[in-house]
PDB file of C-alpha atoms in Angstrom:
ATOM      1  CA  MET Y   1    -134.439  70.671  48.101  1.00  0.00           C
ATOM      2  CA  ARG Y   2    -131.245  70.919  49.510  1.00  0.00           C
ATOM      3  CA  SER Y   3    -129.180  74.112  50.192  1.00  0.00           C
ATOM      4  CA  ASP Y   4    -126.511  73.685  47.507  1.00  0.00           C
ATOM      5  CA  GLY Y   5    -129.621  72.793  44.851  1.00  0.00           C
ATOM      6  CA  MET Y   6    -128.798  70.096  43.686  1.00  0.00           C
ATOM      7  CA  LEU Y   7    -131.724  67.024  42.876  1.00  0.00           C
ATOM      8  CA  ILE Y   8    -132.681  64.245  40.234  1.00  0.00           C
ATOM      9  CA  LEU Y   9    -135.424  64.667  37.312  1.00  0.00           C
ATOM     10  CA  GLY Y  10    -136.564  62.005  36.261  1.00  0.00           C
ATOM     11  CA  ASP Y  11    -138.227  60.533  32.772  1.00  0.00           C
ATOM     12  CA  TRP Y  12    -139.726  57.167  34.088  1.00  0.00           C
ATOM     13  CA  GLY Y  13    -141.665  54.916  31.012  1.00  0.00           C
ATOM     14  CA  THR Y  14    -141.900  52.342  30.427  1.00  0.00           C
ATOM     15  CA  THR Y  15    -139.190  51.489  28.426  1.00  0.00           C
ATOM     16  CA  PHE Y  16    -137.378  53.596  30.094  1.00  0.00           C
ATOM     17  CA  ASN Y  17    -135.711  55.671  33.176  1.00  0.00           C
ATOM     18  CA  ARG Y  18    -134.038  58.845  31.908  1.00  0.00           C
ATOM     19  CA  LEU Y  19    -132.362  60.109  35.542  1.00  0.00           C
ATOM     20  CA  TYR Y  20    -131.167  64.108  35.126  1.00  0.00           C
ATOM     21  CA  LEU Y  21    -128.766  65.312  37.398  1.00  0.00           C
ATOM     22  CA  CYS Y  22    -129.345  68.757  38.146  1.00  0.00           C
ATOM     23  CA  LYS Y  23    -128.207  71.877  39.687  1.00  0.00           C
ATOM     24  CA  TRP Y  24    -130.596  75.370  40.981  1.00  0.00           C
ATOM     25  CA  GLN Y  25    -129.073  77.949  40.560  1.00  0.00           C
ATOM     26  CA  ASN Y  26    -129.690  82.079  39.475  1.00  0.00           C
ATOM     27  CA  ALA Y  27    -133.312  81.400  39.256  1.00  0.00           C
ATOM     28  CA  SER Y  28    -132.456  78.541  36.407  1.00  0.00           C
ATOM     29  CA  LEU Y  29    -132.156  74.598  36.524  1.00  0.00           C
ATOM     30  CA  THR Y  30    -128.177  73.316  34.869  1.00  0.00           C
ATOM     31  CA  ILE Y  31    -128.682  69.435  33.725  1.00  0.00           C
ATOM     32  CA  ILE Y  32    -124.763  68.577  34.845  1.00  0.00           C
ATOM     33  CA  ASP Y  33    -125.566  64.497  34.303  1.00  0.00           C
ATOM     34  CA  ARG Y  34    -127.551  61.817  32.786  1.00  0.00           C
ATOM     35  CA  ILE Y  35    -127.739  58.079  33.149  1.00  0.00           C
ATOM     36  CA  GLU Y  36    -130.501  55.442  31.727  1.00  0.00           C
ATOM     37  CA  GLY Y  37    -132.281  52.391  33.271  1.00  0.00           C
ATOM     38  CA  LEU Y  38    -134.763  50.089  32.834  1.00  0.00           C
ATOM     39  CA  GLY Y  39    -138.735  50.646  32.641  1.00  0.00           C
ATOM     40  CA  THR Y  40    -141.552  50.144  34.401  1.00  0.00           C
ATOM     41  CA  LYS Y  41    -142.232  47.178  32.542  1.00  0.00           C
ATOM     42  CA  ASN Y  42    -140.984  43.837  33.752  1.00  0.00           C
ATOM     43  CA  ASN Y  43    -139.486  45.832  37.087  1.00  0.00           C
ATOM     44  CA  PRO Y  44    -140.481  44.030  39.579  1.00  0.00           C
ATOM     45  CA  ASP Y  45    -138.868  46.238  42.386  1.00  0.00           C
ATOM     46  CA  PRO Y  46    -139.015  50.020  41.546  1.00  0.00           C
ATOM     47  CA  GLU Y  47    -137.272  51.221  44.754  1.00  0.00           C
ATOM     48  CA  SER Y  48    -134.538  48.480  44.348  1.00  0.00           C
ATOM     49  CA  SER Y  49    -134.087  49.676  40.571  1.00  0.00           C
ATOM     50  CA  PHE Y  50    -134.128  53.513  41.568  1.00  0.00           C
ATOM     51  CA  PHE Y  51    -131.464  53.042  43.960  1.00  0.00           C
ATOM     52  CA  ASN Y  52    -129.202  50.951  42.602  1.00  0.00           C
ATOM     53  CA  LEU Y  53    -128.558  53.853  39.227  1.00  0.00           C
ATOM     54  CA  ALA Y  54    -128.845  56.679  41.111  1.00  0.00           C
ATOM     55  CA  LYS Y  55    -126.763  55.352  44.121  1.00  0.00           C
ATOM     56  CA  PRO Y  56    -123.371  56.888  42.919  1.00  0.00           C
ATOM     57  CA  TRP Y  57    -125.272  60.943  42.114  1.00  0.00           C
ATOM     58  CA  PHE Y  58    -125.620  60.578  46.067  1.00  0.00           C
ATOM     59  CA  ALA Y  59    -122.832  58.693  47.383  1.00  0.00           C
ATOM     60  CA  GLN Y  60    -120.900  62.322  45.317  1.00  0.00           C
ATOM     61  CA  PHE Y  61    -123.948  64.730  46.786  1.00  0.00           C
ATOM     62  CA  GLY Y  62    -125.382  63.338  49.707  1.00  0.00           C
ATOM     63  CA  ASP Y  63    -129.758  63.387  49.881  1.00  0.00           C
ATOM     64  CA  MET Y  64    -131.566  65.488  47.084  1.00  0.00           C
ATOM     65  CA  THR Y  65    -135.168  65.297  46.204  1.00  0.00           C
ATOM     66  CA  VAL Y  66    -136.105  63.808  43.244  1.00  0.00           C
ATOM     67  CA  TYR Y  67    -139.083  64.609  40.082  1.00  0.00           C
ATOM     68  CA  LEU Y  68    -140.347  62.244  38.216  1.00  0.00           C
ATOM     69  CA  ILE Y  69    -142.752  61.703  35.573  1.00  0.00           C
ATOM     70  CA  GLY Y  70    -143.893  58.291  33.679  1.00  0.00           C
ATOM     71  CA  THR Y  71    -145.397  55.295  34.329  1.00  0.00           C
ATOM     72  CA  VAL Y  72    -143.677  55.421  37.632  1.00  0.00           C
ATOM     73  CA  GLY Y  73    -146.858  56.905  38.649  1.00  0.00           C
ATOM     74  CA  SER Y  74    -149.243  53.671  37.070  1.00  0.00           C
ATOM     75  CA  ASN Y  75    -150.828  50.800  38.477  1.00  0.00           C
ATOM     76  CA  ILE Y  76    -147.104  49.055  36.456  1.00  0.00           C
ATOM     77  CA  GLY Y  77    -145.027  51.566  38.559  1.00  0.00           C
ATOM     78  CA  TRP Y  78    -144.009  52.758  41.540  1.00  0.00           C
ATOM     79  CA  LYS Y  79    -146.841  54.719  43.271  1.00  0.00           C
ATOM     80  CA  MET Y  80    -149.858  54.832  41.488  1.00  0.00           C
ATOM     81  CA  VAL Y  81    -150.251  58.988  40.893  1.00  0.00           C
ATOM     82  CA  ASP Y  82    -154.080  60.272  40.344  1.00  0.00           C
ATOM     83  CA  TYR Y  83    -155.052  61.737  37.413  1.00  0.00           C
ATOM     84  CA  VAL Y  84    -155.655  65.731  36.113  1.00  0.00           C
ATOM     85  CA  PRO Y  85    -158.842  65.834  33.787  1.00  0.00           C
ATOM     86  CA  CYS Y  86    -158.815  67.455  30.565  1.00  0.00           C
ATOM     87  CA  PRO Y  87    -159.304  70.435  29.684  1.00  0.00           C
ATOM     88  CA  THR Y  88    -156.568  71.489  32.049  1.00  0.00           C
ATOM     89  CA  ASP Y  89    -152.609  73.276  31.510  1.00  0.00           C
ATOM     90  CA  HIS Y  90    -150.106  72.496  33.455  1.00  0.00           C
ATOM     91  CA  SER Y  91    -150.774  74.304  36.456  1.00  0.00           C
ATOM     92  CA  PRO Y  92    -152.535  71.723  38.701  1.00  0.00           C
ATOM     93  CA  SER Y  93    -149.271  69.412  38.472  1.00  0.00           C
ATOM     94  CA  LEU Y  94    -147.820  70.467  40.781  1.00  0.00           C
ATOM     95  CA  GLU Y  95    -151.076  70.737  43.675  1.00  0.00           C
ATOM     96  CA  LYS Y  96    -151.821  66.716  42.449  1.00  0.00           C
ATOM     97  CA  ALA Y  97    -148.643  64.782  42.633  1.00  0.00           C
ATOM     98  CA  LEU Y  98    -148.043  62.762  44.789  1.00  0.00           C
ATOM     99  CA  ARG Y  99    -144.911  62.568  47.789  1.00  0.00           C
ATOM    100  CA  PHE Y 100    -143.169  59.819  49.918  1.00  0.00           C
ATOM    101  CA  ASN Y 101    -140.309  59.280  51.460  1.00  0.00           C
ATOM    102  CA  ALA Y 102    -138.267  55.863  51.178  1.00  0.00           C
ATOM    103  CA  ARG Y 103    -134.363  55.816  52.513  1.00  0.00           C
ATOM    104  CA  GLY Y 104    -134.454  58.953  53.629  1.00  0.00           C
ATOM    105  CA  ILE Y 105    -134.898  60.135  49.941  1.00  0.00           C
ATOM    106  CA  ASP Y 106    -137.564  63.080  49.259  1.00  0.00           C
ATOM    107  CA  PHE Y 107    -139.660  61.987  46.135  1.00  0.00           C
ATOM    108  CA  VAL Y 108    -142.794  63.402  43.340  1.00  0.00           C
ATOM    109  CA  ILE Y 109    -143.863  62.560  41.057  1.00  0.00           C
ATOM    110  CA  PHE Y 110    -146.199  64.028  39.083  1.00  0.00           C
ATOM    111  CA  PRO Y 111    -149.784  63.046  37.852  1.00  0.00           C
ATOM    112  CA  GLY Y 112    -150.155  62.091  34.367  1.00  0.00           C
ATOM    113  CA  LEU Y 113    -153.728  63.407  31.866  1.00  0.00           C
ATOM    114  CA  SER Y 114    -157.083  62.056  31.323  1.00  0.00           C
ATOM    115  CA  CYS Y 115    -159.804  62.606  29.015  1.00  0.00           C
ATOM    116  CA  THR Y 116    -163.097  61.095  27.275  1.00  0.00           C
ATOM    117  CA  ASN Y 117    -161.478  61.335  23.666  1.00  0.00           C
ATOM    118  CA  MET Y 118    -163.342  61.761  20.202  1.00  0.00           C
ATOM    119  CA  HIS Y 119    -164.758  58.243  20.287  1.00  0.00           C
ATOM    120  CA  GLY Y 120    -165.788  58.292  24.016  1.00  0.00           C
ATOM    121  CA  LEU Y 121    -164.049  56.547  25.469  1.00  0.00           C
ATOM    122  CA  PRO Y 122    -161.492  57.134  28.747  1.00  0.00           C
ATOM    123  CA  ASP Y 123    -157.660  57.432  27.816  1.00  0.00           C
ATOM    124  CA  SER Y 124    -154.946  58.714  30.137  1.00  0.00           C
ATOM    125  CA  MET Y 125    -151.560  59.524  28.940  1.00  0.00           C
ATOM    126  CA  ARG Y 126    -148.113  59.472  31.999  1.00  0.00           C
ATOM    127  CA  GLY Y 127    -145.273  61.224  31.038  1.00  0.00           C
ATOM    128  CA  GLU Y 128    -145.753  62.350  27.310  1.00  0.00           C
ATOM    129  CA  GLU Y 129    -148.091  65.810  29.699  1.00  0.00           C
ATOM    130  CA  THR Y 130    -144.705  67.464  29.892  1.00  0.00           C
ATOM    131  CA  GLN Y 131    -143.467  66.867  26.842  1.00  0.00           C
ATOM    132  CA  ILE Y 132    -146.341  68.733  25.763  1.00  0.00           C
ATOM    133  CA  PHE Y 133    -146.173  71.610  28.462  1.00  0.00           C
ATOM    134  CA  GLY Y 134    -142.560  71.443  28.019  1.00  0.00           C
ATOM    135  CA  PHE Y 135    -142.890  71.931  23.921  1.00  0.00           C
ATOM    136  CA  LEU Y 136    -145.363  74.686  24.656  1.00  0.00           C
ATOM    137  CA  ALA Y 137    -143.449  77.119  26.943  1.00  0.00           C
ATOM    138  CA  THR Y 138    -141.154  77.434  24.107  1.00  0.00           C
ATOM    139  CA  GLN Y 139    -143.750  79.004  22.104  1.00  0.00           C
ATOM    140  CA  LYS Y 140    -143.343  83.466  21.604  1.00  0.00           C
ATOM    141  CA  ASN Y 141    -146.990  83.081  20.262  1.00  0.00           C
ATOM    142  CA  PRO Y 142    -148.693  79.524  19.881  1.00  0.00           C
ATOM    143  CA  PRO Y 143    -152.069  79.565  17.461  1.00  0.00           C
ATOM    144  CA  GLU Y 144    -155.166  79.122  19.026  1.00  0.00           C
ATOM    145  CA  LYS Y 145    -155.757  75.594  17.698  1.00  0.00           C
ATOM    146  CA  GLN Y 146    -152.762  72.886  16.988  1.00  0.00           C
ATOM    147  CA  ILE Y 147    -151.771  69.057  17.417  1.00  0.00           C
ATOM    148  CA  LEU Y 148    -149.560  67.410  18.709  1.00  0.00           C
ATOM    149  CA  CYS Y 149    -148.359  63.867  17.890  1.00  0.00           C
ATOM    150  CA  LEU Y 150    -145.819  62.062  19.940  1.00  0.00           C
ATOM    151  CA  PRO Y 151    -144.755  58.547  18.927  1.00  0.00           C
ATOM    152  CA  GLY Y 152    -143.562  56.062  20.653  1.00  0.00           C
ATOM    153  CA  THR Y 153    -144.782  52.889  22.495  1.00  0.00           C
ATOM    154  CA  HIS Y 154    -148.198  54.441  23.042  1.00  0.00           C
ATOM    155  CA  THR Y 155    -148.559  57.119  20.273  1.00  0.00           C
ATOM    156  CA  LYS Y 156    -150.520  59.793  21.469  1.00  0.00           C
ATOM    157  CA  TRP Y 157    -152.109  62.228  19.813  1.00  0.00           C
ATOM    158  CA  VAL Y 158    -153.319  65.400  21.045  1.00  0.00           C
ATOM    159  CA  LEU Y 159    -156.249  68.690  20.370  1.00  0.00           C
ATOM    160  CA  VAL Y 160    -154.584  71.285  22.078  1.00  0.00           C
ATOM    161  CA  GLU Y 161    -156.686  74.392  22.126  1.00  0.00           C
ATOM    162  CA  ASN Y 162    -155.507  78.192  23.431  1.00  0.00           C
ATOM    163  CA  GLY Y 163    -152.555  76.374  25.734  1.00  0.00           C
ATOM    164  CA  LEU Y 164    -154.819  73.548  27.011  1.00  0.00           C
ATOM    165  CA  VAL Y 165    -155.224  70.347  26.240  1.00  0.00           C
ATOM    166  CA  SER Y 166    -158.268  69.334  25.538  1.00  0.00           C
ATOM    167  CA  THR Y 167    -158.271  65.604  24.829  1.00  0.00           C
ATOM    168  CA  PHE Y 168    -155.957  63.256  23.268  1.00  0.00           C
ATOM    169  CA  LEU Y 169    -156.252  59.343  21.988  1.00  0.00           C
ATOM    170  CA  THR Y 170    -153.876  56.944  21.952  1.00  0.00           C
ATOM    171  CA  SER Y 171    -153.312  54.142  19.385  1.00  0.00           C
ATOM    172  CA  PRO Y 172    -149.958  51.616  20.297  1.00  0.00           C
ATOM    173  CA  ILE Y 173    -148.527  51.753  17.645  1.00  0.00           C
ATOM    174  CA  GLY Y 174    -144.468  50.954  18.883  1.00  0.00           C
ATOM    175  CA  GLU Y 175    -145.978  48.053  21.331  1.00  0.00           C
ATOM    176  CA  LEU Y 176    -148.266  46.597  19.058  1.00  0.00           C
ATOM    177  CA  TYR Y 177    -145.178  46.422  16.607  1.00  0.00           C
ATOM    178  CA  GLU Y 178    -143.054  44.971  19.179  1.00  0.00           C
ATOM    179  CA  VAL Y 179    -145.777  42.023  20.606  1.00  0.00           C
ATOM    180  CA  LEU Y 180    -145.941  40.961  16.487  1.00  0.00           C
ATOM    181  CA  CYS Y 181    -142.321  40.871  16.426  1.00  0.00           C
ATOM    182  CA  LEU Y 182    -142.193  38.915  19.571  1.00  0.00           C
ATOM    183  CA  HIS Y 183    -144.731  36.837  19.197  1.00  0.00           C
ATOM    184  CA  SER Y 184    -146.242  36.149  16.045  1.00  0.00           C
ATOM    185  CA  VAL Y 185    -144.932  34.300  12.375  1.00  0.00           C
ATOM    186  CA  LEU Y 186    -145.078  37.484   9.985  1.00  0.00           C
ATOM    187  CA  LEU Y 187    -141.430  38.472  11.719  1.00  0.00           C
ATOM    188  CA  LYS Y 188    -138.503  38.727  13.777  1.00  0.00           C
ATOM    189  CA  SER Y 189    -136.949  41.580  15.489  1.00  0.00           C
ATOM    190  CA  ALA Y 190    -135.087  44.305  12.664  1.00  0.00           C
ATOM    191  CA  THR Y 191    -132.733  46.681  14.541  1.00  0.00           C
ATOM    192  CA  VAL Y 192    -132.585  50.218  14.024  1.00  0.00           C
ATOM    193  CA  LYS Y 193    -129.082  49.125  11.578  1.00  0.00           C
ATOM    194  CA  ASP Y 194    -131.402  46.813   9.242  1.00  0.00           C
ATOM    195  CA  TRP Y 195    -134.104  48.707   8.239  1.00  0.00           C
ATOM    196  CA  ASP Y 196    -135.245  48.872   4.831  1.00  0.00           C
ATOM    197  CA  ASP Y 197    -136.509  51.935   3.691  1.00  0.00           C
ATOM    198  CA  ASP Y 198    -137.605  50.941   0.481  1.00  0.00           C
ATOM    199  CA  GLY Y 199    -140.130  48.839   2.490  1.00  0.00           C
ATOM    200  CA  PHE Y 200    -140.979  51.403   4.514  1.00  0.00           C
ATOM    201  CA  VAL Y 201    -142.284  53.753   1.543  1.00  0.00           C
ATOM    202  CA  GLN Y 202    -144.432  49.808   0.367  1.00  0.00           C
ATOM    203  CA  GLY Y 203    -145.928  49.952   3.546  1.00  0.00           C
ATOM    204  CA  LEU Y 204    -147.614  54.162   3.140  1.00  0.00           C
ATOM    205  CA  HIS Y 205    -148.209  53.550  -0.341  1.00  0.00           C
ATOM    206  CA  LEU Y 206    -150.390  50.640   0.991  1.00  0.00           C
ATOM    207  CA  SER Y 207    -151.711  52.514   3.630  1.00  0.00           C
ATOM    208  CA  LYS Y 208    -153.082  55.074   2.299  1.00  0.00           C
ATOM    209  CA  ARG Y 209    -154.851  53.617  -0.910  1.00  0.00           C
ATOM    210  CA  PRO Y 210    -158.783  54.555   0.639  1.00  0.00           C
ATOM    211  CA  SER Y 211    -159.578  50.377   0.479  1.00  0.00           C
ATOM    212  CA  SER Y 212    -156.970  49.653   2.163  1.00  0.00           C
ATOM    213  CA  SER Y 213    -157.084  48.305   6.179  1.00  0.00           C
ATOM    214  CA  LEU Y 214    -154.874  47.053   8.162  1.00  0.00           C
ATOM    215  CA  LEU Y 215    -156.570  43.585   9.207  1.00  0.00           C
ATOM    216  CA  HIS Y 216    -156.815  42.723   5.624  1.00  0.00           C
ATOM    217  CA  THR Y 217    -152.846  44.132   4.833  1.00  0.00           C
ATOM    218  CA  ILE Y 218    -151.524  43.169   7.591  1.00  0.00           C
ATOM    219  CA  PHE Y 219    -150.237  39.222   7.121  1.00  0.00           C
ATOM    220  CA  ALA Y 220    -148.167  41.109   3.486  1.00  0.00           C
ATOM    221  CA  THR Y 221    -145.837  41.251   5.743  1.00  0.00           C
ATOM    222  CA  ARG Y 222    -145.214  36.996   5.778  1.00  0.00           C
ATOM    223  CA  SER Y 223    -146.598  35.865   2.919  1.00  0.00           C
ATOM    224  CA  GLN Y 224    -143.732  38.889   1.043  1.00  0.00           C
ATOM    225  CA  GLN Y 225    -141.389  37.120   2.840  1.00  0.00           C
ATOM    226  CA  VAL Y 226    -142.436  33.191   1.570  1.00  0.00           C
ATOM    227  CA  ILE Y 227    -143.438  33.807  -1.887  1.00  0.00           C
ATOM    228  CA  ASP Y 228    -141.709  37.343  -2.662  1.00  0.00           C
ATOM    229  CA  GLY Y 229    -138.222  36.553  -1.074  1.00  0.00           C
ATOM    230  CA  TYR Y 230    -138.268  39.772   1.187  1.00  0.00           C
ATOM    231  CA  ASN Y 231    -135.816  39.246   4.173  1.00  0.00           C
ATOM    232  CA  ASN Y 232    -136.799  40.426   7.888  1.00  0.00           C
ATOM    233  CA  ALA Y 233    -135.124  44.138   7.312  1.00  0.00           C
ATOM    234  CA  GLN Y 234    -137.814  44.608   4.303  1.00  0.00           C
ATOM    235  CA  ALA Y 235    -140.810  42.597   5.701  1.00  0.00           C
ATOM    236  CA  ALA Y 236    -139.824  44.943   9.236  1.00  0.00           C
ATOM    237  CA  GLY Y 237    -139.817  48.138   7.344  1.00  0.00           C
ATOM    238  CA  PHE Y 238    -142.852  47.729   5.475  1.00  0.00           C
ATOM    239  CA  LEU Y 239    -144.800  46.294   9.057  1.00  0.00           C
ATOM    240  CA  SER Y 240    -143.589  49.129  10.436  1.00  0.00           C
ATOM    241  CA  GLY Y 241    -144.928  51.544   7.301  1.00  0.00           C
ATOM    242  CA  LEU Y 242    -148.927  49.994   7.399  1.00  0.00           C
ATOM    243  CA  LEU Y 243    -149.052  50.997  10.877  1.00  0.00           C
ATOM    244  CA  ILE Y 244    -147.763  54.030  10.845  1.00  0.00           C
ATOM    245  CA  GLY Y 245    -149.362  55.261   7.745  1.00  0.00           C
ATOM    246  CA  ALA Y 246    -152.468  53.251   9.315  1.00  0.00           C
ATOM    247  CA  ASP Y 247    -152.513  55.575  11.804  1.00  0.00           C
ATOM    248  CA  VAL Y 248    -151.763  58.752  10.090  1.00  0.00           C
ATOM    249  CA  LYS Y 249    -155.079  57.859   8.092  1.00  0.00           C
ATOM    250  CA  SER Y 250    -157.135  57.173  11.471  1.00  0.00           C
ATOM    251  CA  ALA Y 251    -155.923  60.510  13.402  1.00  0.00           C
ATOM    252  CA  GLN Y 252    -156.582  62.419  10.102  1.00  0.00           C
ATOM    253  CA  ARG Y 253    -160.417  60.984  10.376  1.00  0.00           C
ATOM    254  CA  SER Y 254    -160.650  61.094  14.041  1.00  0.00           C
ATOM    255  CA  PHE Y 255    -159.356  64.533  14.087  1.00  0.00           C
ATOM    256  CA  ASP Y 256    -161.480  66.356  10.971  1.00  0.00           C
ATOM    257  CA  SER Y 257    -158.304  66.203   9.139  1.00  0.00           C
ATOM    258  CA  PHE Y 258    -155.091  68.344   9.390  1.00  0.00           C
ATOM    259  CA  SER Y 259    -152.718  70.201   7.187  1.00  0.00           C
ATOM    260  CA  HIS Y 260    -150.327  70.467  10.263  1.00  0.00           C
ATOM    261  CA  VAL Y 261    -148.704  68.426  12.752  1.00  0.00           C
ATOM    262  CA  VAL Y 262    -146.506  69.233  15.718  1.00  0.00           C
ATOM    263  CA  LEU Y 263    -144.034  66.073  16.589  1.00  0.00           C
ATOM    264  CA  ILE Y 264    -142.315  66.009  19.385  1.00  0.00           C
ATOM    265  CA  GLY Y 265    -139.961  62.560  19.713  1.00  0.00           C
ATOM    266  CA  THR Y 266    -136.910  60.375  19.392  1.00  0.00           C
ATOM    267  CA  SER Y 267    -134.918  61.110  16.191  1.00  0.00           C
ATOM    268  CA  HIS Y 268    -135.242  57.927  14.821  1.00  0.00           C
ATOM    269  CA  VAL Y 269    -139.056  57.384  15.256  1.00  0.00           C
ATOM    270  CA  ASN Y 270    -139.610  61.107  14.334  1.00  0.00           C
ATOM    271  CA  SER Y 271    -137.982  60.184  11.197  1.00  0.00           C
ATOM    272  CA  LEU Y 272    -140.094  58.133  10.203  1.00  0.00           C
ATOM    273  CA  TYR Y 273    -143.535  59.397  11.278  1.00  0.00           C
ATOM    274  CA  GLU Y 274    -142.395  62.718   9.001  1.00  0.00           C
ATOM    275  CA  GLU Y 275    -142.227  60.928   6.304  1.00  0.00           C
ATOM    276  CA  ALA Y 276    -145.562  59.232   7.210  1.00  0.00           C
ATOM    277  CA  PHE Y 277    -146.619  63.159   6.760  1.00  0.00           C
ATOM    278  CA  HIS Y 278    -145.275  63.948   3.842  1.00  0.00           C
ATOM    279  CA  PHE Y 279    -146.627  61.482   1.930  1.00  0.00           C
ATOM    280  CA  ASN Y 280    -149.883  61.951   3.248  1.00  0.00           C
ATOM    281  CA  ASP Y 281    -149.491  66.292   2.107  1.00  0.00           C
ATOM    282  CA  ILE Y 282    -149.422  67.104   6.137  1.00  0.00           C
ATOM    283  CA  THR Y 283    -146.712  69.774   7.374  1.00  0.00           C
ATOM    284  CA  THR Y 284    -144.395  69.220  10.399  1.00  0.00           C
ATOM    285  CA  GLU Y 285    -143.041  71.152  13.516  1.00  0.00           C
ATOM    286  CA  ILE Y 286    -139.875  68.954  14.862  1.00  0.00           C
ATOM    287  CA  CYS Y 287    -139.655  68.604  18.519  1.00  0.00           C
ATOM    288  CA  SER Y 288    -137.028  66.055  20.399  1.00  0.00           C
ATOM    289  CA  SER Y 289    -138.626  64.161  23.229  1.00  0.00           C
ATOM    290  CA  GLU Y 290    -135.817  65.072  25.691  1.00  0.00           C
ATOM    291  CA  ILE Y 291    -135.640  68.596  25.111  1.00  0.00           C
ATOM    292  CA  ALA Y 292    -139.439  68.978  25.780  1.00  0.00           C
ATOM    293  CA  THR Y 293    -139.895  66.264  28.807  1.00  0.00           C
ATOM    294  CA  THR Y 294    -136.769  67.771  30.335  1.00  0.00           C
ATOM    295  CA  LYS Y 295    -138.042  71.360  29.679  1.00  0.00           C
ATOM    296  CA  GLY Y 296    -141.101  70.462  30.890  1.00  0.00           C
ATOM    297  CA  ILE Y 297    -140.282  68.478  34.285  1.00  0.00           C
ATOM    298  CA  ILE Y 298    -137.942  72.288  35.077  1.00  0.00           C
ATOM    299  CA  ARG Y 299    -140.535  73.902  34.648  1.00  0.00           C
ATOM    300  CA  VAL Y 300    -143.103  72.292  36.754  1.00  0.00           C
ATOM    301  CA  ALA Y 301    -140.321  71.515  39.423  1.00  0.00           C
ATOM    302  CA  SER Y 302    -138.702  75.214  39.006  1.00  0.00           C
ATOM    303  CA  GLU Y 303    -142.086  76.815  40.513  1.00  0.00           C
ATOM    304  CA  GLU Y 304    -141.408  74.705  44.136  1.00  0.00           C
ATOM    305  CA  TRP Y 305    -138.506  77.337  44.725  1.00  0.00           C
ATOM    306  CA  SER Y 306    -139.378  80.539  42.093  1.00  0.00           C
TER     307      SER Y 306
END
């Protein structure tokens, strides 16, 4: 760490790289600035990508240590970092972190988590664990057992027991939606601006039926356009409702049902999952993923200097 306490924290995932310029003083970290760049997907040169993004900060403040989480530490990222097996709390993160130097700058990449999920299959996460521990740090009287949902490209369903991440389950809802938009005849990509909530609610209705099967209903995304005159925004809302509704229904089966969920994500995707939860009589507690991420990185990184 620099003598003046300047450092960079980064949440470098599959889709985005969010960097935070911070200052350590009076036993706490303060975020001074933030920038956003490319994620690890289709990013052939992470080193150049990082330095191009952070160059103005180094020019202004000089060399400083960089702490990173996310798929930057995976086999599609910059450096491969080991996983911490569940059950676990946040404490092994600093111990098992990978440290290296690039272009005269010291880097620390924190590990992800691994588990054998309730289906007996291997599962993993990188980045979300920091959001989880960041959120848990804000709880004054946490319940002994709670379910967390972190929606996104790869939605994570997490069982936390007595402050430990016991196990989790991944559903690639965001990635599946993107693949269908880009590489199928079902629909074209739709922006948030073009979103159609009525179509989304229709998809939720259909997914809630006990006999509803995602594989047997998903093609209606296209047939409702060619037969019923749905526009692309309506079809996009319908498909998203089907996918998220099926995700919620499946998670309730996997976790032996539940009536309350902690939802950690961005505002738009949080609102979609919140609607799906309330549609299924599940109450929610909402937390911003950015707030959880920064609290989590600060919690782990601060242990190095406290």
